[in-house]
Amino acid sequence: NAGVTQTPKFQVLKTGQSMTLQCAQDMNHNSMYWYRQDPGMGLRLIYYSASEGTTDKGEVPNGYNVSRLNKREFSLRLESAAPSQTSVYFCASSGQGIREKLFFGSGTQLSVL
Amino acid sequence: AQSVAQPEDQVNVAEGNPLTVKCTYSVSGNPYLFWYVQYPNRGLQFLLKYITGDNLVKGSYGFEAEFNKSQTSFHLKKPSALVSDSALYFCAVRVSDTGRRALTFGSGTRLQVQP
């Protein structure tokens, strides 16, 4: 059971370049999330999707866009990367009710030079 | 609005001793509270959660947490620490009575267990 799969694991970009982080889950979860992790700041929510076809902004959405392609996949796009977007990015999905808990991918370490 | 505070950046404890990792929260409503653990170069893993009911919640790897509504706290505890418990621990909260299920995380506490 793969759980949550994120690609790529590492990426180096130059300022102004664009890229898409891919995420897929195989647990039939409705809710999916993108977080970024920075030292001393914990995880901050970028965007989330409560169900297929819906997306909502989180705490730090500026500079990012998302697509909930189908129930399994939730991608994060950086249109014009900036050094402030250097971070570790985590995708997560969650069940509901008594099964509510986040399952995280292994992360993408992104450096923007 | 919802927020979480983890007042200690690092907690050091000797193997075999009890450990406590502190968490306080602020929500405008009833809270759902969670603890997650992150081992080096890994994603976060679920430890336990409080939704409703018994204030003492038991979770994975022998961890437990106590919900204290009057002190708005949800401290993580373990009776006897192991070296393998050394990791980064995150507390998280969301308001229970909304459709928005996105969690707000604390800044994390690094637990170091010395042999």
PDB file of C-alpha atoms in Angstrom:
ATOM      1  CA  ASN A   1       0.000   0.000   0.000  1.00  0.00           C
ATOM      2  CA  ALA A   2       1.818   3.117  -1.265  1.00  0.00           C
ATOM      3  CA  GLY A   3      -0.190   5.720   0.713  1.00  0.00           C
ATOM      4  CA  VAL A   4       0.790   9.230  -0.428  1.00  0.00           C
ATOM      5  CA  THR A   5       3.353   9.518  -3.217  1.00  0.00           C
ATOM      6  CA  GLN A   6       5.112  12.792  -3.966  1.00  0.00           C
ATOM      7  CA  THR A   7       7.453  13.647  -6.817  1.00  0.00           C
ATOM      8  CA  PRO A   8      10.122  14.853  -7.185  1.00  0.00           C
ATOM      9  CA  LYS A   9      12.053  14.327  -3.932  1.00  0.00           C
ATOM     10  CA  PHE A  10      14.570  17.059  -4.696  1.00  0.00           C
ATOM     11  CA  GLN A  11      14.544  20.047  -7.033  1.00  0.00           C
ATOM     12  CA  VAL A  12      16.755  23.057  -7.637  1.00  0.00           C
ATOM     13  CA  LEU A  13      15.288  25.987  -9.552  1.00  0.00           C
ATOM     14  CA  LYS A  14      16.534  29.359 -10.650  1.00  0.00           C
ATOM     15  CA  THR A  15      14.521  32.426  -9.736  1.00  0.00           C
ATOM     16  CA  GLY A  16      11.673  32.846 -12.195  1.00  0.00           C
ATOM     17  CA  GLN A  17      11.484  29.220 -13.293  1.00  0.00           C
ATOM     18  CA  SER A  18       8.273  27.255 -12.930  1.00  0.00           C
ATOM     19  CA  MET A  19       7.588  23.737 -11.768  1.00  0.00           C
ATOM     20  CA  THR A  20       4.818  21.427 -10.641  1.00  0.00           C
ATOM     21  CA  LEU A  21       4.943  19.147  -7.613  1.00  0.00           C
ATOM     22  CA  GLN A  22       2.893  16.015  -8.082  1.00  0.00           C
ATOM     23  CA  CYS A  23       0.985  14.163  -5.382  1.00  0.00           C
ATOM     24  CA  ALA A  24      -1.181  11.059  -5.510  1.00  0.00           C
ATOM     25  CA  GLN A  25      -2.920   9.009  -2.826  1.00  0.00           C
ATOM     26  CA  ASP A  26      -4.402   5.545  -3.059  1.00  0.00           C
ATOM     27  CA  MET A  27      -6.528   5.559   0.120  1.00  0.00           C
ATOM     28  CA  ASN A  28      -9.716   6.941  -1.460  1.00  0.00           C
ATOM     29  CA  HIS A  29      -9.505  10.087   0.690  1.00  0.00           C
ATOM     30  CA  ASN A  30     -11.621  13.107  -0.132  1.00  0.00           C
ATOM     31  CA  SER A  31      -9.335  15.686   1.503  1.00  0.00           C
ATOM     32  CA  MET A  32      -5.854  16.560   0.299  1.00  0.00           C
ATOM     33  CA  TYR A  33      -3.400  19.225   1.426  1.00  0.00           C
ATOM     34  CA  TRP A  34      -0.160  20.968   0.593  1.00  0.00           C
ATOM     35  CA  TYR A  35       2.034  22.196   3.447  1.00  0.00           C
ATOM     36  CA  ARG A  36       5.458  23.774   3.521  1.00  0.00           C
ATOM     37  CA  GLN A  37       7.915  23.219   6.353  1.00  0.00           C
ATOM     38  CA  ASP A  38      10.449  25.838   7.320  1.00  0.00           C
ATOM     39  CA  PRO A  39      12.834  25.715  10.310  1.00  0.00           C
ATOM     40  CA  GLY A  40      11.251  27.068  13.482  1.00  0.00           C
ATOM     41  CA  MET A  41       7.903  27.634  11.791  1.00  0.00           C
ATOM     42  CA  GLY A  42       6.374  24.194  11.765  1.00  0.00           C
ATOM     43  CA  LEU A  43       4.104  23.312   8.880  1.00  0.00           C
ATOM     44  CA  ARG A  44       2.094  26.006   7.178  1.00  0.00           C
ATOM     45  CA  LEU A  45      -0.870  25.244   4.958  1.00  0.00           C
ATOM     46  CA  ILE A  46      -0.569  26.433   1.366  1.00  0.00           C
ATOM     47  CA  TYR A  47      -3.764  25.045  -0.196  1.00  0.00           C
ATOM     48  CA  TYR A  48      -6.175  22.284   0.502  1.00  0.00           C
ATOM     49  CA  SER A  49      -8.941  20.433  -1.309  1.00  0.00           C
ATOM     50  CA  ALA A  50     -11.879  19.124   0.688  1.00  0.00           C
ATOM     51  CA  SER A  51     -13.134  17.067  -2.225  1.00  0.00           C
ATOM     52  CA  GLU A  52     -12.652  16.523  -5.929  1.00  0.00           C
ATOM     53  CA  GLY A  53     -13.373  19.750  -7.789  1.00  0.00           C
ATOM     54  CA  THR A  54     -12.822  22.102  -4.841  1.00  0.00           C
ATOM     55  CA  THR A  55      -9.746  23.944  -3.622  1.00  0.00           C
ATOM     56  CA  ASP A  56      -9.237  26.572  -0.920  1.00  0.00           C
ATOM     57  CA  LYS A  57      -6.417  28.849   0.128  1.00  0.00           C
ATOM     58  CA  GLY A  58      -4.531  28.165   3.288  1.00  0.00           C
ATOM     59  CA  GLU A  59      -2.249  30.351   5.351  1.00  0.00           C
ATOM     60  CA  VAL A  60       0.448  31.036   2.715  1.00  0.00           C
ATOM     61  CA  PRO A  61      -1.065  30.698  -0.803  1.00  0.00           C
ATOM     62  CA  ASN A  62       0.746  33.561  -2.558  1.00  0.00           C
ATOM     63  CA  GLY A  63       2.955  32.401  -5.419  1.00  0.00           C
ATOM     64  CA  TYR A  64       1.285  29.003  -5.698  1.00  0.00           C
ATOM     65  CA  ASN A  65      -1.548  27.413  -7.624  1.00  0.00           C
ATOM     66  CA  VAL A  66      -3.112  23.993  -7.239  1.00  0.00           C
ATOM     67  CA  SER A  67      -5.132  21.539  -9.291  1.00  0.00           C
ATOM     68  CA  ARG A  68      -7.257  18.712  -7.960  1.00  0.00           C
ATOM     69  CA  LEU A  69      -7.051  16.637 -11.095  1.00  0.00           C
ATOM     70  CA  ASN A  70      -9.234  13.817  -9.761  1.00  0.00           C
ATOM     71  CA  LYS A  71      -9.857  12.182  -6.414  1.00  0.00           C
ATOM     72  CA  ARG A  72      -6.349  10.689  -6.307  1.00  0.00           C
ATOM     73  CA  GLU A  73      -4.182  13.564  -7.499  1.00  0.00           C
ATOM     74  CA  PHE A  74      -3.476  17.062  -6.160  1.00  0.00           C
ATOM     75  CA  SER A  75      -0.677  19.071  -7.763  1.00  0.00           C
ATOM     76  CA  LEU A  76       1.069  22.244  -6.622  1.00  0.00           C
ATOM     77  CA  ARG A  77       2.487  24.687  -9.166  1.00  0.00           C
ATOM     78  CA  LEU A  78       5.031  27.441  -8.709  1.00  0.00           C
ATOM     79  CA  GLU A  79       4.584  29.768 -11.674  1.00  0.00           C
ATOM     80  CA  SER A  80       7.629  31.975 -11.059  1.00  0.00           C
ATOM     81  CA  ALA A  81       9.825  30.628  -8.294  1.00  0.00           C
ATOM     82  CA  ALA A  82      11.359  32.979  -5.727  1.00  0.00           C
ATOM     83  CA  PRO A  83      14.102  32.323  -3.129  1.00  0.00           C
ATOM     84  CA  SER A  84      11.448  32.721  -0.391  1.00  0.00           C
ATOM     85  CA  GLN A  85       9.878  29.521  -1.701  1.00  0.00           C
ATOM     86  CA  THR A  86      12.922  27.479  -0.742  1.00  0.00           C
ATOM     87  CA  SER A  87      11.395  24.959   1.636  1.00  0.00           C
ATOM     88  CA  VAL A  88      10.361  21.364   2.149  1.00  0.00           C
ATOM     89  CA  TYR A  89       6.933  20.670   0.726  1.00  0.00           C
ATOM     90  CA  PHE A  90       4.604  17.976   1.997  1.00  0.00           C
ATOM     91  CA  CYS A  91       1.457  16.647   0.461  1.00  0.00           C
ATOM     92  CA  ALA A  92      -1.058  14.941   2.738  1.00  0.00           C
ATOM     93  CA  SER A  93      -4.450  13.306   2.557  1.00  0.00           C
ATOM     94  CA  SER A  94      -7.005  12.537   5.223  1.00  0.00           C
ATOM     95  CA  GLY A  95      -9.992  10.381   5.934  1.00  0.00           C
ATOM     96  CA  GLN A  96     -13.057  11.742   7.713  1.00  0.00           C
ATOM     97  CA  GLY A  97     -14.880  11.155  10.950  1.00  0.00           C
ATOM     98  CA  ILE A  98     -13.294   8.506  13.141  1.00  0.00           C
ATOM     99  CA  ARG A  99     -10.752   7.911  10.361  1.00  0.00           C
ATOM    100  CA  GLU A 100      -9.613  11.532  10.400  1.00  0.00           C
ATOM    101  CA  LYS A 101      -5.851  11.702  10.412  1.00  0.00           C
ATOM    102  CA  LEU A 102      -3.310  13.031   7.958  1.00  0.00           C
ATOM    103  CA  PHE A 103      -1.141  10.708   5.918  1.00  0.00           C
ATOM    104  CA  PHE A 104       1.934  12.513   4.611  1.00  0.00           C
ATOM    105  CA  GLY A 105       4.126  11.991   1.606  1.00  0.00           C
ATOM    106  CA  SER A 106       7.886  11.843   2.055  1.00  0.00           C
ATOM    107  CA  GLY A 107       8.385  15.455   1.018  1.00  0.00           C
ATOM    108  CA  THR A 108      10.018  17.524  -1.724  1.00  0.00           C
ATOM    109  CA  GLN A 109      13.112  19.517  -0.866  1.00  0.00           C
ATOM    110  CA  LEU A 110      13.054  22.606  -3.097  1.00  0.00           C
ATOM    111  CA  SER A 111      15.849  25.148  -3.431  1.00  0.00           C
ATOM    112  CA  VAL A 112      15.363  28.334  -5.413  1.00  0.00           C
ATOM    113  CA  LEU A 113      18.593  30.113  -6.264  1.00  0.00           C
TER     114      LEU A 113
ATOM    115  CA  ALA B   1      -9.066  31.509  14.164  1.00  0.00           C
ATOM    116  CA  GLN B   2      -6.975  28.646  15.495  1.00  0.00           C
ATOM    117  CA  SER B   3      -3.403  28.490  16.748  1.00  0.00           C
ATOM    118  CA  VAL B   4      -1.019  26.201  18.567  1.00  0.00           C
ATOM    119  CA  ALA B   5       1.970  26.986  20.759  1.00  0.00           C
ATOM    120  CA  GLN B   6       4.783  24.585  21.560  1.00  0.00           C
ATOM    121  CA  PRO B   7       6.826  26.572  24.072  1.00  0.00           C
ATOM    122  CA  GLU B   8       9.938  24.370  24.021  1.00  0.00           C
ATOM    123  CA  ASP B   9      12.164  24.136  20.963  1.00  0.00           C
ATOM    124  CA  GLN B  10      13.931  21.128  22.461  1.00  0.00           C
ATOM    125  CA  VAL B  11      13.353  18.687  25.295  1.00  0.00           C
ATOM    126  CA  ASN B  12      16.181  16.536  26.637  1.00  0.00           C
ATOM    127  CA  VAL B  13      15.491  13.436  28.701  1.00  0.00           C
ATOM    128  CA  ALA B  14      17.454  10.383  29.778  1.00  0.00           C
ATOM    129  CA  GLU B  15      16.396   6.970  28.520  1.00  0.00           C
ATOM    130  CA  GLY B  16      13.986   5.319  30.942  1.00  0.00           C
ATOM    131  CA  ASN B  17      12.757   8.617  32.391  1.00  0.00           C
ATOM    132  CA  PRO B  18       9.277   9.997  31.768  1.00  0.00           C
ATOM    133  CA  LEU B  19       8.914  12.632  29.068  1.00  0.00           C
ATOM    134  CA  THR B  20       6.502  15.494  28.468  1.00  0.00           C
ATOM    135  CA  VAL B  21       6.220  17.634  25.361  1.00  0.00           C
ATOM    136  CA  LYS B  22       4.006  20.659  25.921  1.00  0.00           C
ATOM    137  CA  CYS B  23       1.279  22.072  23.705  1.00  0.00           C
ATOM    138  CA  THR B  24      -1.303  24.788  24.243  1.00  0.00           C
ATOM    139  CA  TYR B  25      -3.961  25.784  21.759  1.00  0.00           C
ATOM    140  CA  SER B  26      -6.416  28.529  20.938  1.00  0.00           C
ATOM    141  CA  VAL B  27      -9.628  27.999  18.966  1.00  0.00           C
ATOM    142  CA  SER B  28     -12.991  29.705  18.783  1.00  0.00           C
ATOM    143  CA  GLY B  29     -14.997  26.560  19.440  1.00  0.00           C
ATOM    144  CA  ASN B  30     -14.413  22.958  20.407  1.00  0.00           C
ATOM    145  CA  PRO B  31     -10.990  21.635  19.407  1.00  0.00           C
ATOM    146  CA  TYR B  32      -9.844  18.543  17.607  1.00  0.00           C
ATOM    147  CA  LEU B  33      -6.233  17.995  18.705  1.00  0.00           C
ATOM    148  CA  PHE B  34      -3.495  15.882  17.171  1.00  0.00           C
ATOM    149  CA  TRP B  35       0.119  14.884  17.715  1.00  0.00           C
ATOM    150  CA  TYR B  36       2.426  13.934  14.862  1.00  0.00           C
ATOM    151  CA  VAL B  37       6.048  12.784  14.875  1.00  0.00           C
ATOM    152  CA  GLN B  38       8.707  13.366  12.223  1.00  0.00           C
ATOM    153  CA  TYR B  39      11.822  11.230  11.997  1.00  0.00           C
ATOM    154  CA  PRO B  40      14.823  12.560  10.045  1.00  0.00           C
ATOM    155  CA  ASN B  41      14.205  12.954   6.316  1.00  0.00           C
ATOM    156  CA  ARG B  42      10.693  11.548   6.593  1.00  0.00           C
ATOM    157  CA  GLY B  43       7.170  12.856   6.406  1.00  0.00           C
ATOM    158  CA  LEU B  44       5.076  13.248   9.513  1.00  0.00           C
ATOM    159  CA  GLN B  45       3.378  10.257  11.113  1.00  0.00           C
ATOM    160  CA  PHE B  46       0.196  10.300  13.178  1.00  0.00           C
ATOM    161  CA  LEU B  47       0.582   9.517  16.899  1.00  0.00           C
ATOM    162  CA  LEU B  48      -2.793  10.230  18.474  1.00  0.00           C
ATOM    163  CA  LYS B  49      -5.815  12.510  18.466  1.00  0.00           C
ATOM    164  CA  TYR B  50      -8.455  13.912  20.774  1.00  0.00           C
ATOM    165  CA  ILE B  51     -11.913  14.337  19.283  1.00  0.00           C
ATOM    166  CA  THR B  52     -14.248  13.933  22.230  1.00  0.00           C
ATOM    167  CA  GLY B  53     -14.749  11.754  25.282  1.00  0.00           C
ATOM    168  CA  ASP B  54     -12.001  10.628  27.658  1.00  0.00           C
ATOM    169  CA  ASN B  55      -9.479  13.362  28.330  1.00  0.00           C
ATOM    170  CA  LEU B  56      -6.595  10.877  28.353  1.00  0.00           C
ATOM    171  CA  VAL B  57      -5.839   9.654  24.859  1.00  0.00           C
ATOM    172  CA  LYS B  58      -3.544   6.730  24.153  1.00  0.00           C
ATOM    173  CA  GLY B  59      -1.665   6.478  20.887  1.00  0.00           C
ATOM    174  CA  SER B  60       1.127   4.749  19.028  1.00  0.00           C
ATOM    175  CA  TYR B  61       4.493   3.669  20.489  1.00  0.00           C
ATOM    176  CA  GLY B  62       3.331   4.019  24.111  1.00  0.00           C
ATOM    177  CA  PHE B  63       2.566   7.747  23.879  1.00  0.00           C
ATOM    178  CA  GLU B  64      -0.429   9.378  25.495  1.00  0.00           C
ATOM    179  CA  ALA B  65      -1.777  12.896  25.781  1.00  0.00           C
ATOM    180  CA  GLU B  66      -4.082  14.616  28.218  1.00  0.00           C
ATOM    181  CA  PHE B  67      -6.676  17.126  27.066  1.00  0.00           C
ATOM    182  CA  ASN B  68      -7.169  19.906  29.622  1.00  0.00           C
ATOM    183  CA  LYS B  69      -9.921  22.275  28.569  1.00  0.00           C
ATOM    184  CA  SER B  70      -9.468  24.776  31.404  1.00  0.00           C
ATOM    185  CA  GLN B  71      -5.756  25.165  30.639  1.00  0.00           C
ATOM    186  CA  THR B  72      -6.247  24.782  26.852  1.00  0.00           C
ATOM    187  CA  SER B  73      -3.437  22.252  26.814  1.00  0.00           C
ATOM    188  CA  PHE B  74      -2.760  18.916  25.177  1.00  0.00           C
ATOM    189  CA  HIS B  75       0.623  17.735  26.488  1.00  0.00           C
ATOM    190  CA  LEU B  76       2.226  14.613  25.056  1.00  0.00           C
ATOM    191  CA  LYS B  77       3.615  12.119  27.569  1.00  0.00           C
ATOM    192  CA  LYS B  78       5.371   8.799  27.801  1.00  0.00           C
ATOM    193  CA  PRO B  79       6.196   6.969  31.060  1.00  0.00           C
ATOM    194  CA  SER B  80       9.598   5.689  29.942  1.00  0.00           C
ATOM    195  CA  ALA B  81      11.546   7.283  27.089  1.00  0.00           C
ATOM    196  CA  LEU B  82      13.511   5.313  24.502  1.00  0.00           C
ATOM    197  CA  VAL B  83      16.465   6.538  22.452  1.00  0.00           C
ATOM    198  CA  SER B  84      14.382   5.688  19.377  1.00  0.00           C
ATOM    199  CA  ASP B  85      11.807   8.295  20.486  1.00  0.00           C
ATOM    200  CA  SER B  86      14.253  11.030  19.489  1.00  0.00           C
ATOM    201  CA  ALA B  87      12.478  12.990  16.758  1.00  0.00           C
ATOM    202  CA  LEU B  88      10.583  16.191  16.000  1.00  0.00           C
ATOM    203  CA  TYR B  89       7.082  16.353  17.486  1.00  0.00           C
ATOM    204  CA  PHE B  90       4.241  18.527  16.255  1.00  0.00           C
ATOM    205  CA  CYS B  91       0.978  19.419  17.924  1.00  0.00           C
ATOM    206  CA  ALA B  92      -1.929  20.429  15.668  1.00  0.00           C
ATOM    207  CA  VAL B  93      -5.478  21.724  16.108  1.00  0.00           C
ATOM    208  CA  ARG B  94      -8.629  22.482  14.201  1.00  0.00           C
ATOM    209  CA  VAL B  95     -12.065  23.663  15.194  1.00  0.00           C
ATOM    210  CA  SER B  96     -14.479  20.769  15.373  1.00  0.00           C
ATOM    211  CA  ASP B  97     -17.701  22.424  14.312  1.00  0.00           C
ATOM    212  CA  THR B  98     -16.760  23.686  10.873  1.00  0.00           C
ATOM    213  CA  GLY B  99     -16.421  21.992   7.538  1.00  0.00           C
ATOM    214  CA  ARG B 100     -12.853  23.174   7.239  1.00  0.00           C
ATOM    215  CA  ARG B 101     -10.685  20.219   8.218  1.00  0.00           C
ATOM    216  CA  ALA B 102      -7.289  21.822   7.629  1.00  0.00           C
ATOM    217  CA  LEU B 103      -5.030  21.585  10.669  1.00  0.00           C
ATOM    218  CA  THR B 104      -2.892  24.341  12.126  1.00  0.00           C
ATOM    219  CA  PHE B 105       0.452  23.039  13.348  1.00  0.00           C
ATOM    220  CA  GLY B 106       2.754  24.232  16.091  1.00  0.00           C
ATOM    221  CA  SER B 107       6.393  25.045  15.416  1.00  0.00           C
ATOM    222  CA  GLY B 108       7.580  21.667  16.645  1.00  0.00           C
ATOM    223  CA  THR B 109       9.600  20.377  19.599  1.00  0.00           C
ATOM    224  CA  ARG B 110      12.734  18.345  19.137  1.00  0.00           C
ATOM    225  CA  LEU B 111      12.945  15.485  21.612  1.00  0.00           C
ATOM    226  CA  GLN B 112      16.420  14.205  22.392  1.00  0.00           C
ATOM    227  CA  VAL B 113      16.632  11.028  24.471  1.00  0.00           C
ATOM    228  CA  GLN B 114      20.102  10.308  25.814  1.00  0.00           C
ATOM    229  CA  PRO B 115      21.263   6.742  26.468  1.00  0.00           C
TER     230      PRO B 115
END
